[in-house]
PDB file of C-alpha atoms in Angstrom:
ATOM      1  CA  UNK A 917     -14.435 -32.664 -14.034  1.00  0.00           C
ATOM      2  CA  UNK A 918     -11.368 -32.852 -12.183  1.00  0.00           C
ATOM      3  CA  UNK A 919     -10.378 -30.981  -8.947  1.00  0.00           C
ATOM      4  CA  UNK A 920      -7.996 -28.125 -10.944  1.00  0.00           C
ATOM      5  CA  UNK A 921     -10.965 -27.760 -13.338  1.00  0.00           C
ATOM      6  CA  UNK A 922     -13.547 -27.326 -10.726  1.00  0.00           C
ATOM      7  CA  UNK A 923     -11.201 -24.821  -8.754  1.00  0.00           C
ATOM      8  CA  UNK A 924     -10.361 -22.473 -11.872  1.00  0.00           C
ATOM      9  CA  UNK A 925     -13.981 -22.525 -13.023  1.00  0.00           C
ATOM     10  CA  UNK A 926     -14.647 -21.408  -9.417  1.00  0.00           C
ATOM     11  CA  UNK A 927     -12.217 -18.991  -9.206  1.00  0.00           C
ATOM     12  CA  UNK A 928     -13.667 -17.555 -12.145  1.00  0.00           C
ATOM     13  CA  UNK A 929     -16.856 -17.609 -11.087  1.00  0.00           C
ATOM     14  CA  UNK A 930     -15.859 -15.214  -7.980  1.00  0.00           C
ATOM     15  CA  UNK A 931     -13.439 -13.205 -10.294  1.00  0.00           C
ATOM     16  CA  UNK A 932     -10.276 -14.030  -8.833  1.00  0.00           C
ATOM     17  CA  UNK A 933      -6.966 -15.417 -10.925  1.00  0.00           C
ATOM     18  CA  UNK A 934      -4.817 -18.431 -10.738  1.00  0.00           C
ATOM     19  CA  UNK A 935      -0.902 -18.108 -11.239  1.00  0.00           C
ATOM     20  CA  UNK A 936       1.319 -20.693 -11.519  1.00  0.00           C
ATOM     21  CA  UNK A 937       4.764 -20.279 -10.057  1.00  0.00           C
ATOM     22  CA  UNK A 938       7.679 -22.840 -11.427  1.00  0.00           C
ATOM     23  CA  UNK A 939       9.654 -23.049  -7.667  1.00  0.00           C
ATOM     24  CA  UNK A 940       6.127 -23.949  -5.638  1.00  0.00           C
ATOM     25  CA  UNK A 941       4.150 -25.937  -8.299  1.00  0.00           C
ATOM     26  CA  UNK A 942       0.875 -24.650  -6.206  1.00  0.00           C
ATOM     27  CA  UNK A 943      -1.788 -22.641  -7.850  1.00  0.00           C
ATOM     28  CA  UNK A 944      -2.712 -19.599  -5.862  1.00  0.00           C
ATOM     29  CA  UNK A 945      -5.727 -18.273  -6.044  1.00  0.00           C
ATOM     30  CA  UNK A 946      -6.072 -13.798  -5.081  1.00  0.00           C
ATOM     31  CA  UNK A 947      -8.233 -10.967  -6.442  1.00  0.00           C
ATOM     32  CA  UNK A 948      -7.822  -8.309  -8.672  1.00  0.00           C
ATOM     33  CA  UNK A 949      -7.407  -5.703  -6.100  1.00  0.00           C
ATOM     34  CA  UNK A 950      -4.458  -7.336  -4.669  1.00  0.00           C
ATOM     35  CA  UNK A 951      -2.553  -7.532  -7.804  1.00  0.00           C
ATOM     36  CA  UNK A 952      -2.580  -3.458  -7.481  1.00  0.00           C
ATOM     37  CA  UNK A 953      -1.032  -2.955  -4.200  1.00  0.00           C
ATOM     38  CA  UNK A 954       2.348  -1.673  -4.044  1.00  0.00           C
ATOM     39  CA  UNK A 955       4.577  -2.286  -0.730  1.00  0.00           C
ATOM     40  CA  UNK A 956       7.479  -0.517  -0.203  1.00  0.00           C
ATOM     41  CA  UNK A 957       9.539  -2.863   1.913  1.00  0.00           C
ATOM     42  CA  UNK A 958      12.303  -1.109   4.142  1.00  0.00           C
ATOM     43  CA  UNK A 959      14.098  -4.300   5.303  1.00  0.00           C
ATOM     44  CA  UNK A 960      18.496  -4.543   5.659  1.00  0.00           C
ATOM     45  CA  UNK A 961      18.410  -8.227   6.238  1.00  0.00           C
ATOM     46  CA  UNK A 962      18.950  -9.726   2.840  1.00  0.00           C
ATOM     47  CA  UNK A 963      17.316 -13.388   3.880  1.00  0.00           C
ATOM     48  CA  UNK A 964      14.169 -11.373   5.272  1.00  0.00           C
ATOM     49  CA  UNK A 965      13.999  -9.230   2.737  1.00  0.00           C
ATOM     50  CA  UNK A 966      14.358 -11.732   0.001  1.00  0.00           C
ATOM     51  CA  UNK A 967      11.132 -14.129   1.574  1.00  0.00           C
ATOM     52  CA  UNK A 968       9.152 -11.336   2.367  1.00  0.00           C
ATOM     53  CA  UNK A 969       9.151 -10.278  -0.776  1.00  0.00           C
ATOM     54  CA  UNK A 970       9.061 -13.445  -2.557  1.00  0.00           C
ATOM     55  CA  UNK A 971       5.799 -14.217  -0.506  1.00  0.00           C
ATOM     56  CA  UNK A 972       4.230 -10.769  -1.442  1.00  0.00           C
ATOM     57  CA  UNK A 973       5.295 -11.295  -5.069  1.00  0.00           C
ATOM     58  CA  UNK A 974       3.472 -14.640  -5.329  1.00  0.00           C
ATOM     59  CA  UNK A 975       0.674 -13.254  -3.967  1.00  0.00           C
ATOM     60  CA  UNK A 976       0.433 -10.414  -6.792  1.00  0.00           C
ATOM     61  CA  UNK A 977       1.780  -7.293  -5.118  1.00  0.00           C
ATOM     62  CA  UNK A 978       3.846  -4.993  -6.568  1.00  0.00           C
ATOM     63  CA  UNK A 979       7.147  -5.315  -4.204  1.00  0.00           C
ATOM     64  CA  UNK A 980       9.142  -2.285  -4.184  1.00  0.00           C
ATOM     65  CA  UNK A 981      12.762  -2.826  -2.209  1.00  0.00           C
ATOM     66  CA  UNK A 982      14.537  -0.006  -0.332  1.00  0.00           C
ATOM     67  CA  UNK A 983      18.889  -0.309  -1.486  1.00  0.00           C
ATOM     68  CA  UNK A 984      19.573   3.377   0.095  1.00  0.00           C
ATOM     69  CA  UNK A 985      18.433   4.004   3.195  1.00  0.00           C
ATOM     70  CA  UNK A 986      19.554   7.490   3.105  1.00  0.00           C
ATOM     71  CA  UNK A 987      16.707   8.000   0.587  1.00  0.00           C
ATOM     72  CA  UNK A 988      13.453   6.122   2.175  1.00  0.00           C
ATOM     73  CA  UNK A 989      11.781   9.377   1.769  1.00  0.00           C
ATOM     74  CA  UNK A 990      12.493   9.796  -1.656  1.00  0.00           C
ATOM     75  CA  UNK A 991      11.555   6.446  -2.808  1.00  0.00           C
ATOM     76  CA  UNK A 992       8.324   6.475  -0.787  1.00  0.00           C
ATOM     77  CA  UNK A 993       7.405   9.737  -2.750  1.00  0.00           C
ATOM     78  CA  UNK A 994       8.471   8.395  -5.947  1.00  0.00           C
ATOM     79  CA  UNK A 995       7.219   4.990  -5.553  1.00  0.00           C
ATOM     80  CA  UNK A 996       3.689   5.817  -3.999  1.00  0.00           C
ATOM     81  CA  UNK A 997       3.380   2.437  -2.393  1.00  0.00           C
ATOM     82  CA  UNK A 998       0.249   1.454  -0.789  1.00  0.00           C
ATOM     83  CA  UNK A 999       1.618  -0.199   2.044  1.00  0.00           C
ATOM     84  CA  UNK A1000       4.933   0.095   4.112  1.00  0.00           C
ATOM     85  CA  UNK A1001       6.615  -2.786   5.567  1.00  0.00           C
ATOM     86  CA  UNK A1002       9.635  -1.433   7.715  1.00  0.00           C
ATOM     87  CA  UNK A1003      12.118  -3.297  10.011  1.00  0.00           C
ATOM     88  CA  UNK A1004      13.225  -0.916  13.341  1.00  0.00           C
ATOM     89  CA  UNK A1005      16.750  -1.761  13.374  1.00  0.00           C
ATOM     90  CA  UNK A1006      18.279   0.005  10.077  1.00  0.00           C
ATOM     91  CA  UNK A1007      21.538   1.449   9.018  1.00  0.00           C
ATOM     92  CA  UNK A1008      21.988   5.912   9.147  1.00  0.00           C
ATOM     93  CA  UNK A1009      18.265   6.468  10.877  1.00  0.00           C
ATOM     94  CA  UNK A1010      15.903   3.802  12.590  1.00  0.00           C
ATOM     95  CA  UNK A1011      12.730   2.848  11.576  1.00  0.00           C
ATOM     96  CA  UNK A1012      10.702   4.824  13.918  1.00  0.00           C
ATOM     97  CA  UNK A1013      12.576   7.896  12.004  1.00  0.00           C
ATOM     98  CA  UNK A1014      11.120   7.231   9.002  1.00  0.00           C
ATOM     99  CA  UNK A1015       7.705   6.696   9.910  1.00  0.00           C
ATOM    100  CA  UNK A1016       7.850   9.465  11.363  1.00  0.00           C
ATOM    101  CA  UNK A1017       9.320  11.623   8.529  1.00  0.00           C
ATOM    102  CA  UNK A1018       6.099   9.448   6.425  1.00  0.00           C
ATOM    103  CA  UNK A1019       3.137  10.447   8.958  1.00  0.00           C
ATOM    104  CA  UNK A1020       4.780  13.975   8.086  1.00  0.00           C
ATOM    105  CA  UNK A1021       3.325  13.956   4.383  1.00  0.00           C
ATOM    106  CA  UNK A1022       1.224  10.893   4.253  1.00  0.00           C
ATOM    107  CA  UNK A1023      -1.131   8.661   6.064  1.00  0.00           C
ATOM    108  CA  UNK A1024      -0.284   5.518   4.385  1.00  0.00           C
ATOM    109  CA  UNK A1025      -0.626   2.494   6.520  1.00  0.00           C
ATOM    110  CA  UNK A1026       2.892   1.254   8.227  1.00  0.00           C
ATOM    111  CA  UNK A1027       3.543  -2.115   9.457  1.00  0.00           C
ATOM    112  CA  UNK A1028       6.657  -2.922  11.202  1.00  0.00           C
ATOM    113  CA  UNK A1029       8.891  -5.874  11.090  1.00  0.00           C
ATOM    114  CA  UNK A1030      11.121  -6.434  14.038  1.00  0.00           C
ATOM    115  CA  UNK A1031      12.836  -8.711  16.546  1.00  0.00           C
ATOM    116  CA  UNK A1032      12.266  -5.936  19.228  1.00  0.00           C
ATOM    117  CA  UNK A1033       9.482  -7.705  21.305  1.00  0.00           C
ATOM    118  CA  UNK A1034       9.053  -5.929  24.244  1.00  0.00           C
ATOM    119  CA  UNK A1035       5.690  -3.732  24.850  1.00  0.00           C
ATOM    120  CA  UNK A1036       7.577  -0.825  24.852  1.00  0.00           C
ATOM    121  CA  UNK A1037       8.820  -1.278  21.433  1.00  0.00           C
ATOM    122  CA  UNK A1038       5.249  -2.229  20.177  1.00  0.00           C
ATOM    123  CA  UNK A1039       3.777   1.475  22.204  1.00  0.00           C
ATOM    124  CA  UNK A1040       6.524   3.527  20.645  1.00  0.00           C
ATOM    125  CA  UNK A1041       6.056   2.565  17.294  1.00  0.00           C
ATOM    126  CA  UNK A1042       2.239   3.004  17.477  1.00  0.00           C
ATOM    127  CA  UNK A1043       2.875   6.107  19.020  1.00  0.00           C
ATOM    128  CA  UNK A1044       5.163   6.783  16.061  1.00  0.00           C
ATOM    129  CA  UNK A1045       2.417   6.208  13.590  1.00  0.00           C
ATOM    130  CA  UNK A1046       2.776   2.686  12.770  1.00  0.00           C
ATOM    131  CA  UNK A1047      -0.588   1.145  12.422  1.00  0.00           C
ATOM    132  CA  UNK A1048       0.126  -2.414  13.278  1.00  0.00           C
ATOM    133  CA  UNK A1049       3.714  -4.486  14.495  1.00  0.00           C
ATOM    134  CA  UNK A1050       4.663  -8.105  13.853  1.00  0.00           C
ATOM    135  CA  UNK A1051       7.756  -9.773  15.580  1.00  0.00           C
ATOM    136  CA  UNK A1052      10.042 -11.442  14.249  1.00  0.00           C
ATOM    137  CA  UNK A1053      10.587 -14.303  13.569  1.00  0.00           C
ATOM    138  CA  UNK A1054       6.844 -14.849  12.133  1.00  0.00           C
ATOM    139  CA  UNK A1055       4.775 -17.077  10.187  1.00  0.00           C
ATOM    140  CA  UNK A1056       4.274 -16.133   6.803  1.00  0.00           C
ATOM    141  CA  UNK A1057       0.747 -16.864   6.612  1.00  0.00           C
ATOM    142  CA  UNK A1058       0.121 -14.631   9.657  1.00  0.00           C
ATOM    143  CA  UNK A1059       2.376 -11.665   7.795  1.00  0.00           C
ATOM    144  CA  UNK A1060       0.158 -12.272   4.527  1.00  0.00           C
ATOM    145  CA  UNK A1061      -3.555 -12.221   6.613  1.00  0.00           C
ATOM    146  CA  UNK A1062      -1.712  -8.873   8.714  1.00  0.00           C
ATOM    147  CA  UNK A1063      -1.186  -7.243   5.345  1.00  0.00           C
ATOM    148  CA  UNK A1064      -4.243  -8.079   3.380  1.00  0.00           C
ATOM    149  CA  UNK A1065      -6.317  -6.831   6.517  1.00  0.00           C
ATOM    150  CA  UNK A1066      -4.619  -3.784   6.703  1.00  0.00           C
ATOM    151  CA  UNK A1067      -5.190  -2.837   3.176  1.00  0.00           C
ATOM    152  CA  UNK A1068      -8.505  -3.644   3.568  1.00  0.00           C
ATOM    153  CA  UNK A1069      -9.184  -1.671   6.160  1.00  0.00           C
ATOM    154  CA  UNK A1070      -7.125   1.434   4.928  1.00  0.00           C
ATOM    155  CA  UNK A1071      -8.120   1.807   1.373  1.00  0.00           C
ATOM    156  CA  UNK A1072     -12.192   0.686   1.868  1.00  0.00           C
ATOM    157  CA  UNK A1073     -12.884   4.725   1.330  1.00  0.00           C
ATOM    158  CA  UNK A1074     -10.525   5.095  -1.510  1.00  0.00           C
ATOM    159  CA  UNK A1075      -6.634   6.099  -1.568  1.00  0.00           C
ATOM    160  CA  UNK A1076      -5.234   9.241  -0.558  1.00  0.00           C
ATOM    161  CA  UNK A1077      -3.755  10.646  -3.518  1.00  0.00           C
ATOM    162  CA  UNK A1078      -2.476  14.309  -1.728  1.00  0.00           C
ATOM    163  CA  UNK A1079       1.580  14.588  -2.745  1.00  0.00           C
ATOM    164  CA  UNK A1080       3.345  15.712  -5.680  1.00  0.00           C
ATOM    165  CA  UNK A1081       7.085  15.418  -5.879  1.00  0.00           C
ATOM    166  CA  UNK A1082       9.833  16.696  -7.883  1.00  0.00           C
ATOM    167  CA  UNK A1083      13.418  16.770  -7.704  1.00  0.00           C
ATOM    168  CA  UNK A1084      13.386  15.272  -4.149  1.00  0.00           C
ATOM    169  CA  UNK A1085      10.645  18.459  -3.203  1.00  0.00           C
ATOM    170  CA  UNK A1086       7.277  17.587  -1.908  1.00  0.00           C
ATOM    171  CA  UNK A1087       4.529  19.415  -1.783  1.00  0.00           C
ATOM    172  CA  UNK A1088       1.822  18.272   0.181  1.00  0.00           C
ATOM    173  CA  UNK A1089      -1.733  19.517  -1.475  1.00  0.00           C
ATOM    174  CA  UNK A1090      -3.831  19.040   1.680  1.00  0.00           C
ATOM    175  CA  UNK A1091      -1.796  20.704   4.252  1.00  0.00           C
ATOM    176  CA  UNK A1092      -0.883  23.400   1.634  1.00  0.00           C
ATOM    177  CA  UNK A1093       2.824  22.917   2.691  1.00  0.00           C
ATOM    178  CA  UNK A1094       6.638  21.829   1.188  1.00  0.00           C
ATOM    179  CA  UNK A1095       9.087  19.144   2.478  1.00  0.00           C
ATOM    180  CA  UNK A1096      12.424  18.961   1.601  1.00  0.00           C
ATOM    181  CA  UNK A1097      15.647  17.006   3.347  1.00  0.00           C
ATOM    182  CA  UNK A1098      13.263  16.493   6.561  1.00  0.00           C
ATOM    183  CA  UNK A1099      12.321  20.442   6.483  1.00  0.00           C
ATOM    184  CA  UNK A1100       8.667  21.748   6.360  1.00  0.00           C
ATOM    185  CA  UNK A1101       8.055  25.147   4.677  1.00  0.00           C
ATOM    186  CA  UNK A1102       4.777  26.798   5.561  1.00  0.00           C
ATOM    187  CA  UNK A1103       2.989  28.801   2.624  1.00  0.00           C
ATOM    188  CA  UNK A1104       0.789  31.320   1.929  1.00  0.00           C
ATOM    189  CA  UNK A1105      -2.529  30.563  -0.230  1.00  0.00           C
ATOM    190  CA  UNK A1106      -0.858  32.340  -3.206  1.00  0.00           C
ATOM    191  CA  UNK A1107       2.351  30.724  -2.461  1.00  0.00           C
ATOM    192  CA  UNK A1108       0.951  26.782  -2.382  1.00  0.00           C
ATOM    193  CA  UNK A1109      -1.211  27.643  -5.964  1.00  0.00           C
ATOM    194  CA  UNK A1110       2.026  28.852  -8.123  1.00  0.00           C
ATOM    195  CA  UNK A1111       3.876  25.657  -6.989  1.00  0.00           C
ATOM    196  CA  UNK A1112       0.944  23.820  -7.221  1.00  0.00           C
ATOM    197  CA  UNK A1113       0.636  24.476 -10.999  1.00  0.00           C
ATOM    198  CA  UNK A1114       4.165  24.824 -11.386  1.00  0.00           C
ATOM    199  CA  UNK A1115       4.487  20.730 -10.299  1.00  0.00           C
ATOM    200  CA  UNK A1116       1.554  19.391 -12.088  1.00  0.00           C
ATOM    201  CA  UNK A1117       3.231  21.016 -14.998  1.00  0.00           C
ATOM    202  CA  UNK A1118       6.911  19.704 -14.326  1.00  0.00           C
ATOM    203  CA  UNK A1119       9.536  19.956 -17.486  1.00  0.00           C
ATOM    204  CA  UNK A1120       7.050  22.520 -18.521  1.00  0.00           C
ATOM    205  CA  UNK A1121       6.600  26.267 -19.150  1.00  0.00           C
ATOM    206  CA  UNK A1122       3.716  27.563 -17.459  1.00  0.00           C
ATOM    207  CA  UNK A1123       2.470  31.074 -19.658  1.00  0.00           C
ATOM    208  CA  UNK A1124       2.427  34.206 -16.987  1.00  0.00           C
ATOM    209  CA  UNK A1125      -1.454  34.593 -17.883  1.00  0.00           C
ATOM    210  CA  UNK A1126      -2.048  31.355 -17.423  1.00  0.00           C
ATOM    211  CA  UNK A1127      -0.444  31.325 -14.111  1.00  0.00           C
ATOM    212  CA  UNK A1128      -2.599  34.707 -13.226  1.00  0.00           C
ATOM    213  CA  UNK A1129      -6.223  33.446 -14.171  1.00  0.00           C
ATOM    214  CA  UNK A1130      -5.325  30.101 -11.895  1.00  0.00           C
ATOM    215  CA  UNK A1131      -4.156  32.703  -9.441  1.00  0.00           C
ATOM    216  CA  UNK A1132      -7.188  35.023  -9.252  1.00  0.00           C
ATOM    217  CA  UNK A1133      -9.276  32.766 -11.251  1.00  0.00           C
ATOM    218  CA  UNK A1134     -10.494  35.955 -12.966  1.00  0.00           C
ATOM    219  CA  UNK A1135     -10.186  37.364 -16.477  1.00  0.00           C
ATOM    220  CA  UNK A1136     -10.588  41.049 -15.375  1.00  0.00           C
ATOM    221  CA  UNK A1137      -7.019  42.653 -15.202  1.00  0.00           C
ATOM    222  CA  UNK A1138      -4.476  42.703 -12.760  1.00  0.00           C
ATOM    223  CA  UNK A1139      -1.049  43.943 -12.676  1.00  0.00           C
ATOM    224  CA  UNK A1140       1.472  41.989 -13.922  1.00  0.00           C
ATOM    225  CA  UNK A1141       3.599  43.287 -11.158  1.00  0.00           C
ATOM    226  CA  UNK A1142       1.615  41.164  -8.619  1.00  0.00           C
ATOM    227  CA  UNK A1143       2.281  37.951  -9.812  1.00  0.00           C
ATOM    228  CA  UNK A1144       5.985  39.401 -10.306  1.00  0.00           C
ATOM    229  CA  UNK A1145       6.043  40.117  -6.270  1.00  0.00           C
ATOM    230  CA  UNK A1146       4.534  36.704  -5.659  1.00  0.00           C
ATOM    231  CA  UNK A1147       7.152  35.069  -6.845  1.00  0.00           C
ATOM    232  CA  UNK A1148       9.633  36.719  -5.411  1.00  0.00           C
ATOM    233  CA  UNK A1149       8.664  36.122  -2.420  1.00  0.00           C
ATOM    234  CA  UNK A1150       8.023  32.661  -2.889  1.00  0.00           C
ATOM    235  CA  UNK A1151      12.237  32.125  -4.568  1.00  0.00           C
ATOM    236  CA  UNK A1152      13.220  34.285  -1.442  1.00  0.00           C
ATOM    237  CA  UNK A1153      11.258  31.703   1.015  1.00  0.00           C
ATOM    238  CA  UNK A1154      12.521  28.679  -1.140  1.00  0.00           C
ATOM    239  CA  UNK A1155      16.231  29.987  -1.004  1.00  0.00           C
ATOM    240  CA  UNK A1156      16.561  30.237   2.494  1.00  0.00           C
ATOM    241  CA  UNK A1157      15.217  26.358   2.264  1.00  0.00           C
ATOM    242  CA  UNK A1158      17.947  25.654  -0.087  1.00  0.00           C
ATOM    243  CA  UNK A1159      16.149  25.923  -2.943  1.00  0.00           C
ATOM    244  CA  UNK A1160      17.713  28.282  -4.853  1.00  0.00           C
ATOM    245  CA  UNK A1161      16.760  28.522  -8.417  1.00  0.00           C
ATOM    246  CA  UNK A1162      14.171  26.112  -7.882  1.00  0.00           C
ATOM    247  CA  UNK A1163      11.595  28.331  -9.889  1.00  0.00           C
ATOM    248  CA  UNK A1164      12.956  29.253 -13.093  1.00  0.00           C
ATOM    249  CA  UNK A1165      11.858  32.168 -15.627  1.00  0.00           C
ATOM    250  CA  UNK A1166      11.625  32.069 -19.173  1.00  0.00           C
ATOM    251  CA  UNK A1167      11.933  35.257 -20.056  1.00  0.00           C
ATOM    252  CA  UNK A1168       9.246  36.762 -22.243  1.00  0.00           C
ATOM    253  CA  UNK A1169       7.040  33.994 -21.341  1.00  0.00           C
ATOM    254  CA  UNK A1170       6.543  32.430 -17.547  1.00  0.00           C
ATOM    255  CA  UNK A1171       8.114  30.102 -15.230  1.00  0.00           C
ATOM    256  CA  UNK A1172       9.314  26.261 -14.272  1.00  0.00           C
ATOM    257  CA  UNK A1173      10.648  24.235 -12.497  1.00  0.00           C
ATOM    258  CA  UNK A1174      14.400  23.363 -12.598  1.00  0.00           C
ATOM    259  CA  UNK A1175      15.049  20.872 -14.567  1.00  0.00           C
ATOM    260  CA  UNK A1176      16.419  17.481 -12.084  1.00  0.00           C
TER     261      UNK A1176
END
């Protein structure tokens, strides 16, 4: 048996899968699990950007690359990455803005990338929320062992799956409140459960009665007026946000979301 035998017949053995990749010629050998990760990287230095996320690629993660910042937010919603890899030095709002505007709605781990190297860059952006910092310039191998310890270490309990998003609106299930353009709107319990239903139903009609038993979780009768003032209240709260029209009505029937 030759040596690449022996190695994929132990690989399989422990579960793990060889790739081959046509510019290296190497076999690299990584589990399952990391083949799942997503990493949203948030770099503006096209060299950096480009290794980093070859070297995450060949390793089997899912590498998801940030073109606006304007929207880092938005994509982090959307893209539900496991992992953040963020430079500090980046066009429109720093780095230690956006992991800031992250801890907001998630707990996601953050690593940064930078060439700042003094302590007091390393303090502020733990302060921030970042949960580790690497300096640049690095060595690969010590980026890849940061990264796989870090997702070790943050998903051994299982992933925190607490944000839905639509239209560029969050709402964040386990603080029970909406984010939207950097705002937070505080809601009532009522408030929280008809957006709540209204987003895991998305391009959908929701039936008033259906919207009433989620409500009161009750089949005994109740006004239809009250779920009428609830909303109300709720379009009035999401106007002043800048959400007007957010919650549409289908007359004769029950309510939406605005189509994006």
């Amino acid at each position: 048996m030759g040596l690449l035998d022996f190695a994929i017949l132990l690989a399989s053995w422990f579960k793990y899968r060889f790739t081959f990749y046509p510019w290296g010629k190497s076999v690299i050998i990584r589990t399952k699990e990391e083949r799942m990760h997503k990493i949203l990287l948030v770099e503006d230095d096209q060299v950096i950007r480009q290794q980093v996320g070859k070297l995450l690629s060949e390793w089997g993660f899912e590498v998801i690359l940030v073109e606006d910042f304007m929207e880092v937010l938005t994509l982090f919603v959307q893209s539900e990455p496991h992992l953040v890899l963020m430079d500090i030095g980046l066009p429109l709002f720093n780095g230690y803005h956006w992991c800031q505007e992250i801890r907001k709605i998630s707990q996601v781990p953050i690593m940064f990338l930078s060439s700042r190297d003094q302590a007091m860059d390393i303090v502020m952006a733990i302060n921030m929320g970042a949960d580790d910092f690497i300096t640049k310039p690095f060595d690969q191998q010590v980026l890849l062992a940061k990264v796989q310890g870090l997702l070790r270490r943050s998903y051994e309990f299982g992933r925190d799956e607490s944000l839905l998003e639509y239209a560029g609106v969050i709402l964040n299930t386990k603080s029970m409140d909406l984010h939207y353009q950097g705002e937070v709107l505080s809601l009532t319990k009522n408030e929280f459960q008809i957006l709540r239903i209204l987003f895991e139903h998305a391009g959908n009609i929701v039936a008033r009665d259906d919207l009433m038993r989620e409500l009161w979780n009750s089949d005994f009768f109740i006004d239809d007026n009250t779920l009428s003032v609830n909303v109300a209240r709720l379009r009035k709260k999401l106007e002043e946000q800048g959400l007007a029209g957010f919650i549409e009505t289908k007359k004769g029937i029950g309510y939406g979301l605005k189509h994006a």
